[in-house]
Coordinates of N, CA and C in Angstrom, one line a residue:
X1 N -12.6 17.1 16.5 CA -12.2 15.8 16.9 C -13.3 14.8 16.5
X2 N -14.5 15.2 16.6 CA -15.6 14.2 16.2 C -15.4 13.8 14.8
X3 N -15.0 14.7 13.9 CA -14.7 14.3 12.5 C -13.6 13.3 12.4
X4 N -12.5 13.5 13.2 CA -11.4 12.6 13.3 C -11.8 11.2 13.7
X5 N -12.7 11.1 14.7 CA -13.2 9.8 15.1 C -14.0 9.2 14.0
X6 N -14.8 9.9 13.3 CA -15.6 9.4 12.2 C -14.7 8.9 11.1
X7 N -13.7 9.7 10.7 CA -12.8 9.4 9.7 C -12.1 8.0 10.0
X8 N -11.6 7.9 11.3 CA -11.0 6.7 11.6 C -11.9 5.5 11.5
X9 N -13.1 5.6 12.0 CA -14.0 4.5 11.9 C -14.3 4.1 10.4
X10 N -14.4 5.1 9.6 CA -14.6 4.8 8.2 C -13.4 4.1 7.6
X11 N -12.2 4.6 7.9 CA -11.0 4.0 7.4 C -10.9 2.5 7.9
X12 N -11.2 2.3 9.2 CA -11.1 1.0 9.8 C -12.0 0.0 9.1
X13 N -13.2 0.4 8.8 CA -14.1 -0.4 8.1 C -13.6 -0.8 6.7
X14 N -13.1 0.2 6.0 CA -12.5 -0.1 4.6 C -11.3 -1.0 4.7
X15 N -10.4 -0.8 5.7 CA -9.2 -1.6 5.8 C -9.7 -3.1 6.1
X16 N -10.6 -3.2 7.0 CA -11.0 -4.6 7.4 C -11.7 -5.3 6.2
X17 N -12.5 -4.5 5.4 CA -13.1 -5.1 4.2 C -12.1 -5.5 3.2
X18 N -11.1 -4.7 3.0 CA -10.0 -5.0 2.0 C -9.3 -6.3 2.5
X19 N -9.0 -6.3 3.8 CA -8.3 -7.5 4.4 C -9.1 -8.8 4.1
X20 N -10.4 -8.7 4.4 CA -11.3 -9.8 4.2 C -11.3 -10.3 2.7
X21 N -11.4 -9.3 1.8 CA -11.4 -9.6 0.4 C -10.1 -10.1 -0.2
X22 N -9.0 -9.5 0.2 CA -7.7 -9.8 -0.4 C -6.8 -10.6 0.4
X23 N -7.1 -10.9 1.7 CA -6.2 -11.6 2.6 C -4.9 -10.9 2.7
X24 N -4.9 -9.6 2.7 CA -3.7 -8.8 2.8 C -4.1 -7.4 3.3
X25 N -3.2 -6.7 4.0 CA -3.5 -5.4 4.4 C -3.3 -4.4 3.2
X26 N -4.1 -3.4 3.1 CA -3.9 -2.4 2.1 C -2.6 -1.6 2.4
X27 N -2.1 -0.9 1.4 CA -0.9 0.0 1.7 C 0.3 -0.8 2.1
X28 N 0.5 -2.0 1.6 CA 1.7 -2.8 2.1 C 3.0 -2.3 1.6
X29 N 3.0 -1.3 0.8 CA 4.2 -0.6 0.4 C 4.3 0.9 0.9
X30 N 3.4 1.1 1.9 CA 3.3 2.5 2.4 C 3.9 2.5 3.8
X31 N 5.1 2.9 3.9 CA 5.7 3.0 5.2 C 5.8 4.4 5.6
X32 N 5.2 4.7 6.7 CA 5.2 6.1 7.3 C 4.8 7.2 6.3
X33 N 3.6 6.9 5.7 CA 3.1 7.9 4.7 C 1.9 8.6 5.3
X34 N 1.6 9.7 4.7 CA 0.5 10.5 5.1 C -0.8 10.0 4.4
X35 N -1.9 9.9 5.2 CA -3.2 9.5 4.7 C -3.9 10.8 4.4
X36 N -4.2 11.1 3.1 CA -4.8 12.4 2.7 C -5.3 12.3 1.3
X37 N -6.4 13.0 1.0 CA -6.9 13.1 -0.3 C -5.8 13.7 -1.3
X38 N -4.8 14.4 -0.7 CA -3.8 15.0 -1.4 C -2.6 14.1 -1.7
X39 N -2.6 12.9 -1.2 CA -1.5 11.9 -1.5 C -2.0 10.8 -2.3
X40 N -2.4 11.0 -3.5 CA -3.0 10.0 -4.4 C -2.0 9.0 -4.9
X41 N -0.7 9.2 -4.8 CA 0.2 8.2 -5.3 C 0.7 7.2 -4.4
X42 N 0.2 7.2 -3.1 CA 0.7 6.2 -2.1 C -0.2 5.0 -2.2
X43 N 0.3 3.8 -1.8 CA -0.4 2.6 -1.9 C -1.7 2.5 -1.1
X44 N -1.7 3.1 0.1 CA -2.9 3.1 0.9 C -4.0 3.8 0.2
X45 N -3.7 4.9 -0.5 CA -4.7 5.6 -1.3 C -5.2 4.7 -2.5
X46 N -4.3 4.2 -3.3 CA -4.7 3.5 -4.4 C -5.5 2.2 -4.1
X47 N -5.0 1.5 -3.0 CA -5.7 0.3 -2.6 C -7.1 0.6 -2.1
X48 N -7.3 1.6 -1.4 CA -8.7 1.9 -0.8 C -9.6 2.7 -1.6
X49 N -9.1 3.8 -2.2 CA -9.9 4.7 -3.0 C -10.1 4.1 -4.4
X50 N -8.9 3.9 -5.1 CA -9.0 3.4 -6.5 C -9.5 2.0 -6.5
X51 N -9.4 1.2 -5.4 CA -9.9 -0.1 -5.3 C -11.4 -0.2 -5.0
X52 N -12.0 1.0 -4.7 CA -13.4 1.1 -4.5 C -13.9 0.8 -3.0
X53 N -13.0 0.8 -2.1 CA -13.3 0.6 -0.7 C -13.7 1.9 0.0
X54 N -13.3 3.0 -0.5 CA -13.6 4.3 0.0 C -14.0 5.2 -1.2
X55 N -15.0 6.1 -1.0 CA -15.3 7.1 -2.1 C -14.2 8.1 -2.2
X56 N -13.7 8.5 -1.0 CA -12.6 9.5 -0.9 C -11.8 9.2 0.3
X57 N -10.5 9.6 0.3 CA -9.6 9.3 1.4 C -9.9 10.2 2.6
X58 N -10.2 9.7 3.8 CA -10.3 10.6 4.9 C -9.1 11.5 5.1
X59 N -9.3 12.7 5.4 CA -8.2 13.7 5.5 C -8.5 14.5 6.8
X60 N -7.4 14.7 7.6 CA -7.6 15.5 8.8 C -8.3 16.8 8.4
X61 N -9.4 17.2 9.2 CA -10.2 18.4 8.8 C -9.3 19.7 8.9
X62 N -8.2 19.7 9.7 CA -7.4 20.8 9.8 C -6.0 20.6 9.2
X63 N -5.9 19.6 8.2 CA -4.7 19.2 7.7 C -3.8 20.5 7.4
X64 N -2.6 20.5 8.0 CA -1.7 21.7 7.9 C -0.4 21.4 7.2
X65 N -0.1 20.1 6.9 CA 1.1 19.7 6.2 C 0.8 18.7 5.2
X66 N 1.6 18.6 4.1 CA 1.4 17.5 3.1 C 2.8 17.0 2.9
X67 N 3.1 15.8 3.4 CA 4.4 15.1 3.2 C 4.1 13.7 2.8
X68 N 3.6 13.5 1.6 CA 3.1 12.2 1.2 C 4.1 11.1 1.2
X69 N 5.3 11.3 1.0 CA 6.3 10.3 0.9 C 6.7 9.7 2.3
X70 N 6.9 10.5 3.3 CA 7.3 10.0 4.6 C 7.0 11.0 5.7
X71 N 6.2 10.6 6.6 CA 5.8 11.5 7.7 C 7.0 11.9 8.6
X72 N 8.1 11.1 8.4 CA 9.3 11.5 9.2 C 9.8 12.8 8.7
X73 N 9.4 13.3 7.6 CA 9.8 14.6 7.1 C 9.1 15.8 7.8
X74 N 8.1 15.4 8.6 CA 7.3 16.4 9.4 C 8.0 16.6 10.7
X75 N 8.0 17.8 11.2 CA 8.6 18.1 12.5 C 7.6 17.5 13.6
X76 N 7.9 16.4 14.2 CA 7.0 15.7 15.1 C 6.8 16.5 16.4
X77 N 7.7 17.4 16.7 CA 7.6 18.1 18.0 C 6.5 19.2 17.9
X78 N 6.1 19.5 16.7 CA 5.1 20.6 16.5 C 3.7 20.0 16.5
X79 N 3.1 20.1 17.7 CA 1.7 19.6 17.9 C 0.7 20.5 17.3
X80 N 1.1 21.5 16.5 CA 0.2 22.3 15.7 C 0.0 21.7 14.3
X81 N 0.7 20.7 14.0 CA 0.6 20.0 12.7 C -0.5 19.0 12.8
X82 N -1.5 19.0 11.9 CA -2.6 18.1 11.8 C -2.5 17.2 10.6
X83 N -2.5 15.9 10.8 CA -2.5 15.0 9.7 C -2.7 13.6 10.2
X84 N -3.1 12.7 9.2 CA -3.3 11.3 9.5 C -2.1 10.6 8.9
X85 N -1.7 9.4 9.4 CA -0.5 8.7 8.9 C -0.8 7.2 8.8
X86 N 0.0 6.5 8.0 CA -0.2 5.0 7.9 C 1.2 4.4 7.8
X87 N 1.4 3.3 8.5 CA 2.6 2.6 8.5 C 2.4 1.1 8.4
X88 N 3.1 0.4 7.5 CA 3.0 -1.0 7.3 C 4.4 -1.7 7.6
X89 N 4.4 -2.8 8.3 CA 5.6 -3.5 8.5 C 5.4 -5.0 8.4
X90 N 6.4 -5.7 8.0 CA 6.4 -7.2 8.0 C 7.7 -7.6 8.7
X91 N 7.7 -7.6 10.0 CA 8.8 -7.9 10.8 C 8.6 -9.2 11.6
X92 N 9.6 -10.1 11.6 CA 9.5 -11.3 12.4 C 8.2 -12.1 12.2
X93 N 7.8 -12.2 10.9 CA 6.6 -12.9 10.5 C 5.3 -12.3 11.1
X94 N 5.4 -11.1 11.6 CA 4.3 -10.4 12.2 C 3.9 -9.2 11.2
X95 N 2.9 -9.3 10.5 CA 2.4 -8.3 9.6 C 1.6 -7.3 10.4
X96 N 1.9 -6.0 10.3 CA 1.1 -5.1 11.0 C 1.0 -3.8 10.2
X97 N -0.2 -3.3 10.2 CA -0.5 -2.0 9.5 C -1.1 -1.1 10.6
X98 N -0.6 0.1 10.7 CA -1.1 1.1 11.7 C -1.5 2.4 11.1
X99 N -2.5 3.0 11.8 CA -3.0 4.3 11.4 C -2.8 5.2 12.6
X100 N -2.4 6.4 12.3 CA -2.1 7.4 13.4 C -2.8 8.7 13.1
X101 N -3.2 9.3 14.2 CA -3.7 10.7 14.2 C -2.6 11.5 15.0
X102 N -2.1 12.5 14.4 CA -1.0 13.3 15.0 C -1.5 14.1 16.2
X103 N -2.6 14.9 16.0 CA -3.0 15.8 17.0 C -4.5 15.9 17.1
X104 N -5.0 16.0 18.3 CA -6.4 16.3 18.6 C -6.5 17.7 19.0
X105 N -7.6 18.3 18.8 CA -7.8 19.7 19.2 C -8.3 19.9 20.6
X106 N -9.2 19.1 21.0 CA -9.9 19.3 22.3 C -9.2 18.5 23.4
X107 N -8.5 17.4 23.1 CA -7.9 16.6 24.1 C -6.9 15.7 23.5
X108 N -5.9 15.3 24.3 CA -5.0 14.3 23.8 C -5.4 12.9 24.2
X109 N -6.6 12.7 24.8 CA -7.1 11.4 25.2 C -8.0 10.9 24.1
X110 N -7.5 9.8 23.4 CA -8.2 9.2 22.3 C -9.2 8.2 22.9
X111 N -9.4 8.2 24.2 CA -10.3 7.2 24.8 C -11.7 7.1 24.2
X112 N -12.2 8.2 23.6 CA -13.5 8.1 23.1 C -13.6 7.3 21.8
X113 N -12.5 6.9 21.2 CA -12.5 5.9 20.1 C -12.7 4.6 20.7
X114 N -14.0 4.1 20.7 CA -14.4 3.0 21.4 C -13.7 1.7 21.0
X115 N -13.5 0.8 22.0 CA -12.9 -0.5 21.9 C -11.7 -0.6 21.0
X116 N -10.8 0.3 21.1 CA -9.6 0.3 20.2 C -8.4 -0.1 21.0
X117 N -7.4 -0.6 20.2 CA -6.1 -0.9 20.9 C -5.1 0.2 20.6
X118 N -5.2 1.3 21.3 CA -4.3 2.3 21.2 C -2.9 1.8 21.6
X119 N -1.9 2.1 20.8 CA -0.6 1.5 21.1 C 0.4 2.6 21.5
X120 N 1.0 2.5 22.6 CA 1.9 3.5 23.1 C 3.4 3.2 22.8
X121 N 3.6 2.0 22.4 CA 5.0 1.6 22.2 C 5.2 0.9 20.9
X122 N 4.5 1.4 19.9 CA 4.6 0.8 18.5 C 6.0 0.8 18.0
X123 N 6.6 -0.3 17.6 CA 7.9 -0.4 17.0 C 7.7 -1.2 15.7
X124 N 8.1 -0.6 14.6 CA 8.1 -1.3 13.3 C 7.9 -0.4 12.2
X125 N 7.8 -0.9 11.0 CA 7.7 -0.1 9.8 C 8.9 0.6 9.4
X126 N 8.8 1.3 8.3 CA 10.0 2.0 7.8 C 10.5 3.0 8.8
X127 N 11.7 3.3 8.9 CA 12.2 4.3 9.8 C 12.1 3.8 11.3
X128 N 12.0 2.5 11.5 CA 11.9 2.0 12.9 C 10.7 2.5 13.6
X129 N 9.6 2.7 13.0 CA 8.4 3.0 13.7 C 8.1 4.5 13.9
X130 N 8.2 5.3 12.8 CA 8.0 6.7 13.0 C 6.7 7.2 13.5
X131 N 5.7 6.4 13.4 CA 4.4 6.8 14.0 C 4.6 6.9 15.5
X132 N 5.3 5.9 16.1 CA 5.5 6.0 17.6 C 6.5 7.1 17.9
X133 N 7.6 7.1 17.2 CA 8.7 8.0 17.4 C 8.2 9.5 17.4
X134 N 7.2 9.7 16.5 CA 6.6 11.0 16.4 C 5.6 11.4 17.5
X135 N 5.4 10.4 18.4 CA 4.5 10.6 19.5 C 3.1 11.1 19.0
X136 N 2.6 10.4 18.0 CA 1.2 10.6 17.6 C 0.3 10.4 18.7
X137 N -0.7 11.2 18.8 CA -1.6 11.2 20.0 C -2.5 9.9 19.9
X138 N -2.6 9.3 18.7 CA -3.4 8.1 18.6 C -2.8 7.2 17.6
X139 N -2.6 5.9 17.9 CA -2.1 4.9 17.0 C -3.0 3.7 17.1
X140 N -3.5 3.2 16.0 CA -4.3 1.9 16.0 C -3.6 1.0 15.1
X141 N -3.3 -0.2 15.5 CA -2.7 -1.2 14.7 C -3.6 -2.4 14.3
X142 N -3.6 -2.7 13.1 CA -4.3 -3.9 12.6 C -3.2 -5.0 12.5
X143 N -3.4 -6.1 13.2 CA -2.4 -7.1 13.2 C -3.0 -8.5 12.9
X144 N -2.1 -9.4 12.4 CA -2.5 -10.8 12.1 C -1.4 -11.7 12.7

């Protein structure tokens, strides 16, 4: 879980830098996609890695599934599945990009991710908010 926290902080820094440089969120065509070094064709990967904001894409240390096109294809009820996810939405003039961690190993309390806005009722993105519907143990949304 320590690695997951470090991965999130690294991704958050890259996303914020991208936003500062481009005045847009990365991965704006990435709705409910997996964040992984194995998903090189999704916008979040190309924007951050190919764009030079990350040397490599953070990937869950126990990644057990690869569903690059849509995390809705993953059985959400299986808390033995480890992966990171990304969702972008532009609804009601509110642009929001969210990162999710499906499962923690030691605890379901993401409270140790300091000063973060964990969202328990996220609605938005492709598939009507699959990060939330999948009951990811941690969701962080970047909003403007």
